[in-house]
């Protein structure tokens, strides 16, 4: 047998040439060698594969045994790189590790002293939280500092006060440290007028009754504009008032109950809620478009525009009664009567008495500190899930923010234990603890302004947990519609804390307490499934800016009192010095079982958002809301629209196009196999992140171009910069933007047509996000 010709190039290396020549000199060896080589070529890969599978099995078996056979004190989970799907067994182990006793101790440590933002106590608490989080095992812990304008009362010497003076004698006198943040200092003297809640409609009533408000001191009830007390002051200023007094009426705080704290949780007459009366309550007033970092330019003139110009002082309802008793004439409407044993007259103090109001506050530039803990994702580290709360409080902050912050710290610690064991989520989890939230969400807003561009493309969802446990009756939530299903599924996985209903989940009890009938409202929706009531995100702390201005899906979760039984806007002692650890333990959650339950729900939500390959976001959840909002506008204002020649046909067509696009997208997405369509799923996940951004108000919407007197007539519940269809006024779903345009007293066809065009544009944007509209044209 002749040897094969060696066809290698002469430049081949010496070893290769010598090896071939040696074989060529031995034909028998050549044949055998070729057969051996062929066998190895065939069997080698097979043996490597078998060995790889064997060792992979051993490793996976070892990891799974550690993951699912460990006790709750020592959780070790499967490595994030191997975690393609949410694993309920892993999540159960995590939830089992959460400890009610730890949450209780967290709250005790967080509420030892009052800790207003920018004060020494505030900084001490921030450093305590940061240093504590550094022991949790998170990938990193750090703080961010901003310099912002804050407001404080003068607490020594010349304190704020109010006096009732007749014939040179003080009939009544009150002074104290509770204050309305950002109220200017000043002393005014004049007549007293009762103005109910200080809403624009209330001022219209007074105007129709020919009650002169110029240079008067107004006494107004807290309420009806939750967290927006600045609107009352803005209205008072427009009518020429010289000063304002705010008080909590028992009708709004005690729901008719006469036995109060310390025997019950109801507000006593001596307690005084603090409040915020800045006329614009997002971010540092002198750096409204950029972060208030060291060296940033401060536009003090712009800041002055956002400040009230009349002195404002809060008092308790016990003192408010003494002032109201002195009013002698002009009967108020029946619905202006609250829970005080007084006549609720409107004006004219007896014996020609006058009110002297003295406010002594100071404004200072102070440092505030946000605290962050990070767990980096291993497959999608550039996608973020944020769980946020705040650490500042005007008081000791028992319920707000203590209940939420104590839960957040427990979750951060237990997630940190997972990191120590080698686990990482698919996406990055960020624990954010804001400062100066009580002053208008300053800490969060400054951070958002600093990181806006990054957040637009990377933030998957924001979960807010501040006043997390205001009662023990039922779970409730406010959320963007895209967060609906993940909340529903998470609450189904957690047992109800009510010992009389151990068989029920949090979801089942929520649905029982607050049912929401899903009535068919769009083509193809034939279900009549009853689900829990999911409220719309309104003015909820850090959620607002992310939701309205950046289009981030957000949620705010809470365990609450029975809001059907108690017609109050918040837990009774909110904003007072009674809001402390003892109040929570005695009246709300003695064994902290409700806190643990809410922590479990949050753990489940985070695991589903941070570990699933497919995001638990469903664009079809927008469809029903869009049709309901359209139908509400058409049915409520049909004749008004016809009389002005306004058509909603383009809006209906836009909703229909989105309906088709969302259904097709959802059907395609659901059919994708996780292992075979990795990149397709990633691409569609990115579209899901872009979808809610489409509903952010465009620059062409300039609400400020409306005449200021017109904007004052817009009901608070309608005012919005967002195009989301929202659930307002009970079960009515509406387009706030469109309702706002219609509500203007001088509303014109141009106003409403512009609002419709903006809505159509937003819905078309959403459709094009799902269908690659730039590549395919109009669909």
XYZ file of C-alpha atoms in Angstrom:
779
model
C 0.000 0.000 0.000
C 1.486 3.248 -1.119
C 1.610 6.045 1.404
C -0.593 9.078 0.742
C 1.198 12.112 -0.577
C 1.867 14.746 2.054
C 0.219 17.885 0.683
C 1.056 20.196 3.624
C 2.756 23.480 2.856
C 6.468 23.539 3.520
C 5.914 26.262 6.053
C 4.130 23.798 8.408
C 5.905 23.388 11.722
C 8.729 20.803 12.112
C 6.860 18.635 14.581
C 3.968 18.123 12.217
C 6.253 17.274 9.298
C 8.294 14.750 11.271
C 5.170 13.084 12.643
C 3.718 12.560 9.154
C 6.971 11.227 7.757
C 7.305 8.739 10.584
C 3.844 7.374 9.841
C 4.571 7.263 6.121
C 7.512 4.990 6.704
C 5.242 2.375 8.410
C 2.162 1.467 6.277
C 0.706 -0.903 8.955
C 1.021 1.707 11.628
C -0.531 4.220 9.278
C -3.699 2.151 8.857
C -4.051 1.455 12.594
C -3.438 5.075 13.468
C -6.081 6.239 11.056
C -8.624 3.852 12.579
C -7.757 4.991 16.109
C -8.052 8.597 15.078
C -11.467 7.933 13.521
C -12.699 6.197 16.690
C -11.488 9.045 18.899
C -13.013 11.587 16.572
C -16.401 9.930 16.903
C -16.396 8.858 20.548
C -14.513 11.827 22.064
C -17.320 14.375 21.865
C -19.792 11.747 23.093
C -17.658 10.963 26.152
C -17.150 14.673 26.893
C -20.901 15.267 26.668
C -21.700 12.324 28.973
C -19.101 13.449 31.517
C -20.411 17.016 31.338
C -23.997 15.895 31.900
C -22.928 13.683 34.802
C -21.011 16.432 36.586
C -23.735 18.954 35.739
C -26.286 16.641 37.363
C -24.148 16.290 40.496
C -23.644 20.034 40.760
C -27.296 20.839 40.086
C -28.413 18.145 42.538
C -26.131 19.601 45.197
C -27.403 23.128 44.598
C -31.036 22.049 44.640
C -30.593 20.062 47.822
C -29.134 23.148 49.476
C -31.843 25.370 48.029
C -34.848 23.321 49.009
C -33.728 21.392 52.086
C -32.286 24.294 54.065
C -34.028 25.799 57.050
C -35.358 29.364 57.132
C -32.300 30.596 58.988
C -29.841 29.574 56.269
C -31.299 30.042 52.812
C -29.142 29.168 49.818
C -30.713 29.541 46.391
C -29.872 28.386 42.916
C -27.423 30.672 41.142
C -29.070 33.442 39.137
C -27.447 32.304 35.866
C -29.401 29.053 36.063
C -32.654 30.705 37.072
C -34.677 31.038 33.872
C -38.062 31.114 35.569
C -39.562 32.318 38.798
C -39.387 29.429 41.272
C -42.226 29.371 43.859
C -40.350 26.958 46.151
C -37.413 29.364 46.366
C -39.748 32.262 47.062
C -41.502 30.323 49.832
C -38.171 29.731 51.533
C -37.378 33.421 51.332
C -40.751 34.421 52.761
C -40.366 31.927 55.601
C -37.171 33.658 56.693
C -38.925 36.997 57.310
C -39.325 37.643 61.030
C -42.006 39.737 62.768
C -39.725 40.222 65.795
C -36.991 41.731 63.637
C -39.475 44.138 62.056
C -40.664 45.186 65.517
C -37.104 45.905 66.649
C -36.458 47.837 63.446
C -39.437 50.072 64.203
C -38.382 50.557 67.820
C -34.907 51.699 66.704
C -36.250 53.989 63.981
C -38.684 55.903 66.212
C -36.699 56.809 69.333
C -36.582 60.514 68.498
C -38.195 62.955 66.109
C -35.979 63.107 63.018
C -36.865 65.940 60.681
C -34.814 66.112 57.491
C -31.677 68.237 57.669
C -31.444 68.150 61.473
C -28.815 66.421 63.595
C -31.324 63.710 64.520
C -32.183 63.250 60.857
C -28.525 62.770 59.866
C -27.880 60.448 62.816
C -30.726 58.182 61.743
C -29.538 58.208 58.106
C -26.033 57.102 59.155
C -27.504 54.441 61.450
C -29.516 52.989 58.563
C -26.535 53.118 56.172
C -24.172 51.416 58.616
C -26.764 48.793 59.463
C -27.343 47.978 55.801
C -23.601 47.506 55.298
C -23.862 44.404 57.509
C -26.577 42.786 55.373
C -24.303 41.339 52.677
C -25.605 43.480 49.806
C -23.299 44.102 46.850
C -22.955 47.765 47.785
C -24.389 50.365 50.159
C -23.905 54.108 49.685
C -25.498 57.492 50.297
C -26.230 60.469 48.035
C -26.158 64.021 49.402
C -28.130 67.025 48.121
C -28.390 70.607 49.387
C -31.987 71.791 49.492
C -34.141 74.507 51.018
C -35.918 73.313 54.173
C -38.163 75.032 56.704
C -38.244 74.802 60.499
C -40.159 76.400 63.379
C -38.402 78.572 65.945
C -38.849 76.449 69.067
C -37.340 78.704 71.743
C -38.207 82.217 72.774
C -40.475 83.906 70.249
C -42.610 80.909 69.238
C -45.497 80.871 66.792
C -48.823 81.685 68.439
C -52.421 82.739 67.940
C -54.465 84.921 70.303
C -58.072 86.069 70.512
C -58.091 89.624 71.852
C -61.142 91.625 72.975
C -60.932 95.082 74.550
C -57.183 94.676 75.015
C -57.553 91.366 76.860
C -56.403 87.972 75.581
C -59.464 85.753 75.761
C -57.601 82.857 74.184
C -53.915 82.179 73.579
C -52.023 79.232 72.029
C -48.345 78.821 71.226
C -46.296 75.796 70.239
C -43.778 74.207 67.913
C -46.102 72.411 65.437
C -45.856 74.266 62.154
C -46.751 74.439 58.486
C -43.514 73.919 56.563
C -42.450 76.841 54.338
C -45.003 79.235 55.832
C -43.392 82.676 55.979
C -42.838 84.393 59.299
C -45.025 87.339 60.117
C -47.615 88.867 62.409
C -51.117 89.731 61.214
C -54.182 90.966 63.061
C -57.753 90.935 61.824
C -61.178 89.355 61.730
C -61.685 85.579 61.628
C -63.627 83.809 58.850
C -64.473 80.112 58.689
C -63.805 78.790 55.147
C -64.627 75.074 55.529
C -61.914 73.013 53.690
C -60.569 75.973 51.737
C -61.489 74.439 48.384
C -62.196 76.675 45.414
C -65.889 75.738 45.640
C -65.883 76.811 49.304
C -64.533 80.214 48.334
C -67.185 80.472 45.645
C -69.837 79.862 48.307
C -68.374 82.614 50.491
C -68.241 84.967 47.518
C -71.891 84.272 46.685
C -72.753 85.027 50.329
C -70.935 88.384 49.994
C -68.461 87.469 52.749
C -65.485 89.810 52.478
C -62.211 87.865 52.757
C -59.684 90.614 52.126
C -57.259 91.043 55.029
C -59.111 88.399 57.027
C -57.559 85.456 58.876
C -59.167 82.248 57.658
C -59.669 79.120 59.737
C -59.908 75.983 57.565
C -60.239 72.256 58.109
C -57.588 69.804 56.997
C -58.843 67.325 54.416
C -60.386 66.811 50.968
C -57.054 67.520 49.256
C -54.895 64.811 50.794
C -51.244 65.886 50.969
C -52.053 69.048 49.032
C -52.693 71.604 51.786
C -50.911 74.213 49.686
C -54.072 74.442 47.564
C -56.015 75.807 50.520
C -53.369 78.477 51.061
C -53.162 79.323 47.378
C -56.924 79.845 47.282
C -56.821 81.997 50.413
C -54.086 84.177 48.909
C -56.047 84.718 45.707
C -58.974 86.028 47.742
C -56.735 88.453 49.625
C -56.600 86.735 53.031
C -53.972 87.985 55.479
C -53.278 84.647 57.198
C -54.552 81.126 57.703
C -55.142 78.663 60.549
C -55.488 74.929 59.812
C -57.063 72.404 62.160
C -58.139 68.714 62.127
C -61.915 68.516 62.543
C -63.111 65.435 64.494
C -65.556 64.646 61.694
C -62.595 64.051 59.363
C -60.269 62.398 61.867
C -62.390 60.505 64.405
C -65.324 59.183 62.385
C -67.799 60.165 65.103
C -65.897 58.530 67.976
C -65.736 60.493 71.238
C -63.283 58.311 73.202
C -59.811 59.282 72.053
C -56.115 58.590 72.624
C -54.687 57.221 74.915
C -57.733 54.961 75.395
C -58.265 54.465 71.656
C -56.409 55.336 68.464
C -58.618 58.374 67.715
C -57.103 61.859 67.660
C -57.376 63.938 70.868
C -58.124 67.668 70.761
C -54.617 68.612 71.881
C -52.733 66.877 69.050
C -51.615 69.083 66.152
C -50.801 67.699 62.678
C -47.831 69.243 60.872
C -48.256 70.025 57.189
C -46.573 71.255 54.007
C -47.891 74.466 52.430
C -45.451 75.084 49.588
C -47.414 75.977 46.472
C -45.546 73.432 44.355
C -44.482 70.294 46.152
C -42.007 68.401 43.949
C -38.298 68.808 44.443
C -36.116 71.628 45.687
C -37.878 74.903 44.825
C -34.745 76.690 43.532
C -33.480 73.830 41.302
C -36.665 72.591 39.659
C -35.090 71.116 36.513
C -31.785 69.713 37.800
C -30.381 68.046 40.897
C -29.512 70.213 43.906
C -25.933 68.992 44.163
C -22.989 70.929 45.581
C -22.215 73.756 43.153
C -25.595 73.696 41.370
C -27.008 77.144 40.599
C -29.894 78.136 42.846
C -32.590 80.281 41.240
C -33.965 81.899 44.386
C -36.452 83.968 42.395
C -37.967 80.761 41.033
C -38.026 79.323 44.536
C -39.879 82.365 45.842
C -42.672 81.815 43.304
C -43.451 78.445 44.882
C -43.705 79.815 48.423
C -46.820 80.953 50.273
C -46.965 84.673 51.025
C -49.251 84.610 54.081
C -48.440 83.159 57.521
C -49.992 79.768 58.262
C -50.281 77.984 61.619
C -51.808 74.584 62.539
C -53.685 74.084 65.830
C -55.561 71.214 67.508
C -59.332 70.919 67.316
C -59.684 71.685 71.020
C -58.276 75.164 70.432
C -60.095 75.489 67.119
C -63.394 75.083 68.948
C -62.582 78.048 71.192
C -62.026 80.244 68.156
C -65.089 78.933 66.319
C -67.280 79.515 69.376
C -66.441 83.202 69.132
C -67.955 83.561 65.636
C -71.475 84.993 65.820
C -73.075 85.447 62.393
C -73.747 84.089 58.912
C -74.848 80.484 59.055
C -72.719 78.056 57.086
C -74.172 75.401 54.773
C -75.107 72.173 56.520
C -72.321 70.211 54.825
C -69.798 72.653 56.317
C -70.655 71.415 59.817
C -68.023 69.096 61.256
C -67.684 67.216 64.522
C -67.117 70.105 66.936
C -69.803 71.116 69.396
C -70.126 74.576 67.892
C -72.465 76.409 65.534
C -69.966 76.681 62.646
C -70.829 80.339 62.063
C -68.779 82.003 59.348
C -67.820 85.486 60.527
C -67.957 88.348 63.044
C -66.208 87.677 66.344
C -68.200 88.577 69.442
C -67.448 91.742 71.373
C -65.496 93.138 68.431
C -62.623 90.742 69.126
C -59.700 90.320 66.756
C -57.338 87.477 65.967
C -53.595 88.046 66.242
C -51.569 85.442 64.372
C -47.810 85.316 64.793
C -45.668 82.787 62.890
C -41.935 82.460 63.455
C -40.325 80.009 61.006
C -36.930 79.958 59.350
C -35.772 78.608 55.972
C -32.279 77.192 55.552
C -30.218 75.362 52.928
C -29.521 71.957 54.469
C -27.893 68.695 53.457
C -30.152 65.682 53.009
C -29.020 62.090 52.531
C -30.603 59.299 50.526
C -29.423 55.776 51.403
C -29.141 52.963 48.818
C -28.472 49.235 48.958
C -27.771 47.349 45.728
C -28.021 43.709 44.654
C -26.660 43.467 41.124
C -28.474 41.339 38.585
C -26.333 38.777 36.804
C -28.137 38.470 33.453
C -29.763 41.890 33.148
C -27.842 44.111 35.582
C -28.914 47.213 33.649
C -32.591 46.652 34.495
C -33.661 47.875 37.935
C -36.405 47.028 40.416
C -36.614 49.651 43.197
C -38.185 49.159 46.617
C -38.386 52.582 48.243
C -39.358 54.260 51.501
C -38.187 57.379 53.345
C -36.472 57.916 56.682
C -37.386 61.519 57.559
C -40.414 62.561 59.595
C -41.762 65.747 61.156
C -42.320 63.605 64.263
C -41.114 60.178 65.465
C -42.764 58.637 62.413
C -44.276 55.477 63.887
C -46.711 54.606 61.110
C -45.329 56.966 58.469
C -42.662 56.080 57.494
C -41.696 53.680 60.300
C -43.903 50.741 59.370
C -42.746 50.745 55.756
C -39.092 51.424 56.498
C -38.909 48.666 59.129
C -40.296 46.215 56.546
C -37.847 47.418 53.880
C -34.882 46.848 56.204
C -36.040 43.316 57.007
C -36.362 42.534 53.308
C -32.949 44.019 52.534
C -31.365 41.932 55.284
C -32.947 38.665 54.122
C -32.154 39.319 50.481
C -28.617 40.071 51.648
C -28.434 36.592 53.187
C -29.182 35.175 49.763
C -26.354 37.206 48.259
C -23.969 35.877 50.893
C -24.875 32.358 49.780
C -23.968 33.114 46.156
C -27.423 33.967 44.829
C -28.131 36.923 42.576
C -31.345 37.895 40.799
C -31.683 38.182 37.063
C -32.264 41.954 37.327
C -30.789 44.460 39.772
C -32.672 45.152 43.005
C -32.204 48.605 44.523
C -33.341 49.440 48.070
C -33.839 53.223 48.192
C -34.453 55.185 51.405
C -35.204 58.823 50.702
C -34.692 61.937 52.794
C -36.865 65.080 53.017
C -39.956 63.332 51.745
C -42.117 65.341 54.164
C -40.934 68.553 52.497
C -42.268 67.609 49.065
C -40.400 64.431 48.106
C -37.157 66.360 47.848
C -34.746 63.443 48.230
C -36.399 61.259 45.616
C -37.068 64.104 43.190
C -33.466 65.328 43.267
C -32.228 61.778 42.648
C -34.681 61.347 39.777
C -33.504 64.629 38.242
C -29.887 63.450 38.502
C -30.541 60.019 36.984
C -33.510 60.720 34.697
C -31.983 59.523 31.413
C -30.723 56.308 32.985
C -34.053 55.563 34.655
C -36.045 56.069 31.457
C -34.388 53.070 29.793
C -33.555 50.905 32.806
C -36.149 51.164 35.565
C -38.635 48.298 35.298
C -40.824 49.190 38.297
C -40.891 51.208 41.503
C -42.514 49.807 44.678
C -43.324 52.299 47.438
C -43.680 51.259 51.082
C -43.893 54.167 53.534
C -47.044 54.337 55.686
C -47.324 50.614 55.087
C -49.449 49.482 58.041
C -52.197 51.980 58.892
C -54.564 49.274 60.100
C -55.079 45.510 60.269
C -58.270 45.112 58.247
C -57.175 44.453 54.678
C -54.426 44.661 52.114
C -54.881 47.521 49.642
C -52.792 48.839 46.770
C -52.489 51.730 44.385
C -50.781 50.912 41.123
C -50.353 51.467 37.437
C -52.482 48.946 35.531
C -49.373 47.152 34.257
C -48.592 46.145 37.856
C -52.040 44.650 38.440
C -51.307 41.003 37.727
C -48.036 40.794 39.616
C -49.777 42.207 42.700
C -52.687 39.793 42.310
C -50.401 36.776 41.941
C -48.188 37.817 44.848
C -51.135 38.235 47.213
C -52.491 34.820 46.181
C -49.255 33.230 47.389
C -49.359 34.707 50.912
C -51.706 33.527 53.707
C -54.079 36.030 55.281
C -52.916 37.173 58.758
C -56.470 37.094 60.172
C -56.494 34.112 62.608
C -60.219 33.619 62.047
C -59.633 32.953 58.334
C -56.460 30.843 58.071
C -57.749 29.202 54.889
C -57.794 32.491 52.975
C -54.969 34.168 51.099
C -54.249 37.881 51.262
C -55.794 38.086 47.789
C -59.001 36.312 48.828
C -59.482 38.556 51.863
C -58.693 41.649 49.798
C -61.279 40.626 47.206
C -63.812 39.912 49.963
C -63.288 43.305 51.616
C -62.910 45.454 48.505
C -64.420 43.702 45.468
C -64.274 45.277 42.024
C -66.573 43.813 39.383
C -64.888 43.570 36.007
C -67.878 44.542 33.881
C -67.456 43.945 30.097
C -66.431 47.246 28.608
C -64.686 46.522 25.333
C -65.130 44.142 22.385
C -64.249 40.586 23.304
C -64.288 41.181 27.061
C -66.922 38.652 28.077
C -65.679 37.917 31.595
C -67.515 38.981 34.705
C -64.759 38.060 37.084
C -64.724 39.749 40.465
C -61.239 40.918 41.424
C -59.945 43.075 44.276
C -60.211 46.829 43.952
C -56.900 48.219 42.699
C -56.782 51.979 43.192
C -55.151 54.396 40.821
C -51.846 55.990 41.732
C -52.637 59.494 42.908
C -50.429 61.786 44.971
C -48.409 59.052 46.648
C -45.014 60.349 47.680
C -42.115 59.178 45.516
C -44.392 57.311 43.107
C -45.881 60.457 41.633
C -42.930 61.890 39.722
C -41.825 58.504 38.385
C -45.347 57.663 37.227
C -46.460 60.995 35.797
C -43.230 62.469 34.424
C -41.200 59.372 33.469
C -43.927 56.815 32.786
C -42.519 54.196 35.179
C -44.897 51.443 36.368
C -45.331 52.014 40.092
C -47.198 50.582 43.044
C -47.835 51.593 46.645
C -48.921 48.765 48.961
C -50.466 48.950 52.393
C -52.415 47.152 55.097
C -55.220 49.497 56.082
C -58.140 50.064 58.438
C -61.706 49.461 57.213
C -62.252 52.440 54.921
C -65.873 51.422 54.353
C -66.543 51.738 58.080
C -64.280 54.668 58.957
C -64.691 57.648 56.638
C -61.284 59.176 57.304
C -58.560 60.086 54.827
C -55.676 58.751 56.900
C -54.919 57.106 60.227
C -55.993 59.579 62.936
C -52.659 60.736 64.400
C -50.821 61.252 61.106
C -48.361 64.133 61.361
C -48.619 64.449 65.153
C -46.200 63.581 67.951
C -48.485 60.683 68.922
C -47.344 58.791 65.818
C -44.725 56.607 67.508
C -43.759 52.997 68.228
C -46.233 52.585 71.087
C -49.150 53.769 68.936
C -48.382 51.121 66.304
C -47.912 48.324 68.828
C -50.924 49.178 71.004
C -53.564 50.045 68.418
C -52.565 48.660 65.009
C -50.412 45.513 65.042
C -49.468 44.266 68.530
C -47.570 41.148 67.385
C -46.378 42.640 64.052
C -47.981 39.766 62.174
C -49.517 42.162 59.658
C -46.084 43.707 59.054
C -44.665 40.256 58.315
C -47.539 39.486 55.944
C -46.951 42.670 53.983
C -43.215 41.899 53.883
C -44.051 38.497 52.379
C -46.202 40.108 49.692
C -43.383 42.502 48.824
C -40.837 39.675 48.735
C -43.077 37.826 46.295
C -43.543 40.888 44.095
C -39.798 41.563 43.993
C -38.942 37.940 43.183
C -41.426 37.896 40.301
C -40.185 41.184 38.853
C -36.483 40.472 39.378
C -36.158 36.772 38.465
C -38.592 35.913 35.656
C -37.272 35.783 32.125
C -40.568 37.155 30.825
C -41.601 40.331 32.591
C -44.958 39.917 34.379
C -46.340 42.923 32.486
C -49.364 42.628 30.175
C -50.208 45.426 27.713
C -53.736 44.029 27.323
C -54.451 45.311 30.835
C -54.648 48.818 29.370
C -57.428 47.918 26.928
C -60.369 47.829 29.300
C -59.312 51.076 30.995
C -59.036 52.896 27.671
C -62.502 51.823 26.530
C -64.048 52.630 29.905
C -62.511 56.110 29.920
C -63.735 56.724 26.364
C -67.252 55.567 27.221
C -67.294 57.721 30.356
C -66.443 60.857 28.368
C -68.940 60.067 25.641
C -71.815 59.198 27.980
C -71.195 61.988 30.500
C -70.600 64.855 28.089
C -72.387 63.708 24.918
C -74.649 66.753 24.506
C -71.911 69.174 25.585
C -69.625 67.746 22.899
C -72.350 67.765 20.220
C -73.241 71.398 20.963
C -69.638 72.413 20.313
C -69.084 70.191 17.297
C -66.437 68.078 19.057
C -65.892 64.540 17.768
C -64.201 61.674 19.643
C -64.001 59.450 16.551
C -60.208 59.723 16.211
C -59.876 58.795 19.877
C -62.073 55.726 19.392
C -60.052 54.630 16.362
C -56.773 55.065 18.241
C -58.032 52.890 21.102
C -59.187 50.232 18.640
C -55.773 50.152 16.953
C -54.093 49.775 20.339
C -56.545 46.989 21.215
C -55.504 44.984 18.137
C -51.791 45.642 18.656
C -51.848 44.729 22.349
C -53.782 41.504 21.775
C -51.398 40.422 18.996
C -48.328 41.336 21.053
C -49.616 39.459 24.099
C -50.493 36.360 22.088
C -47.041 36.319 20.464
C -45.249 36.940 23.754
C -47.132 34.201 25.599
C -46.205 31.624 22.941
C -42.461 32.270 23.060
C -40.471 29.436 24.584
C -38.022 30.647 27.224
C -35.111 28.475 26.120
C -35.548 28.813 22.352
C -36.411 32.503 22.080
C -33.995 34.198 24.467
C -33.281 37.235 22.292
C -36.875 37.611 21.104
C -38.035 37.738 24.726
C -35.376 40.322 25.569
C -36.551 42.490 22.657
C -40.187 42.223 23.687
C -39.265 42.949 27.323
C -37.703 46.201 26.138
C -40.959 47.111 24.385
C -42.863 46.450 27.599
C -40.582 48.926 29.369
C -41.161 51.526 26.653
C -44.943 51.100 26.627
C -45.918 53.133 29.729
C -43.491 55.893 28.709
C -45.807 56.608 25.787
C -48.384 58.031 28.182
C -46.104 60.744 29.575
C -47.363 64.236 28.780
C -45.628 65.707 25.700
C -44.169 69.200 25.659
C -47.133 70.504 23.646
C -49.243 70.087 26.769
C -48.595 73.265 28.725
C -51.130 73.378 31.528
C -49.488 76.578 32.737
C -50.630 78.329 29.554
C -54.175 78.261 30.914
C -55.121 81.391 32.783
C -54.425 80.932 36.498
C -57.993 81.833 37.435
C -59.215 79.101 35.096
C -56.905 76.474 36.575
C -58.235 77.199 40.053
C -61.642 75.925 38.913
C -60.290 72.519 37.937
C -61.326 69.993 40.605
C -58.328 68.595 42.440
C -59.172 65.031 41.481
C -58.952 65.964 37.792
C -55.699 67.902 37.788
C -53.034 65.908 35.984
C -50.142 66.077 33.536
C -50.706 62.451 32.582
C -52.650 60.804 29.777
C -53.295 57.575 31.686
C -56.930 56.590 31.995
C -57.406 56.617 35.729
C -59.907 55.442 38.288
C -61.279 58.483 40.055
C -64.448 59.391 41.934
C -65.483 55.901 42.980
C -65.700 53.411 40.126
C -65.599 55.947 37.297
C -62.692 55.547 34.900
C -61.847 58.677 32.970
C -59.180 60.544 31.041
C -58.118 63.164 33.570
C -56.622 65.368 30.879
C -59.848 65.451 28.865
C -62.029 65.982 31.935
C -59.739 68.825 33.001
C -60.110 70.564 29.629
C -63.906 70.222 29.801
C -64.006 71.470 33.421
C -62.432 74.831 32.577
C -65.061 77.576 33.042
C -64.008 79.112 29.733
C -63.485 75.779 28.034
C -63.563 76.036 24.261
C -63.572 73.670 21.320
C -59.847 74.358 20.924
C -59.137 73.334 24.524
C -60.950 70.021 24.190
C -59.761 69.255 20.641
C -56.186 69.827 21.812
C -56.692 67.443 24.725
C -58.182 64.817 22.402
C -55.275 65.192 19.973
C -52.773 64.762 22.786
C -54.551 61.609 23.968
C -54.675 60.211 20.425
C -50.968 60.936 20.031
C -50.137 59.124 23.266
C -52.232 56.067 22.402
C -50.723 55.953 18.909
C -47.254 56.131 20.473
C -48.139 53.126 22.611
C -49.375 51.222 19.556
C -46.202 51.983 17.607
C -44.031 50.832 20.511
C -45.669 47.414 20.304
C -45.650 47.183 16.496
C -42.310 48.797 15.539
C -44.284 51.647 14.009
C -41.226 53.480 12.697
C -40.446 50.464 10.503
C -43.977 49.633 9.413
C -45.778 52.936 9.164
C -49.251 53.488 10.576
C -50.952 50.327 11.809
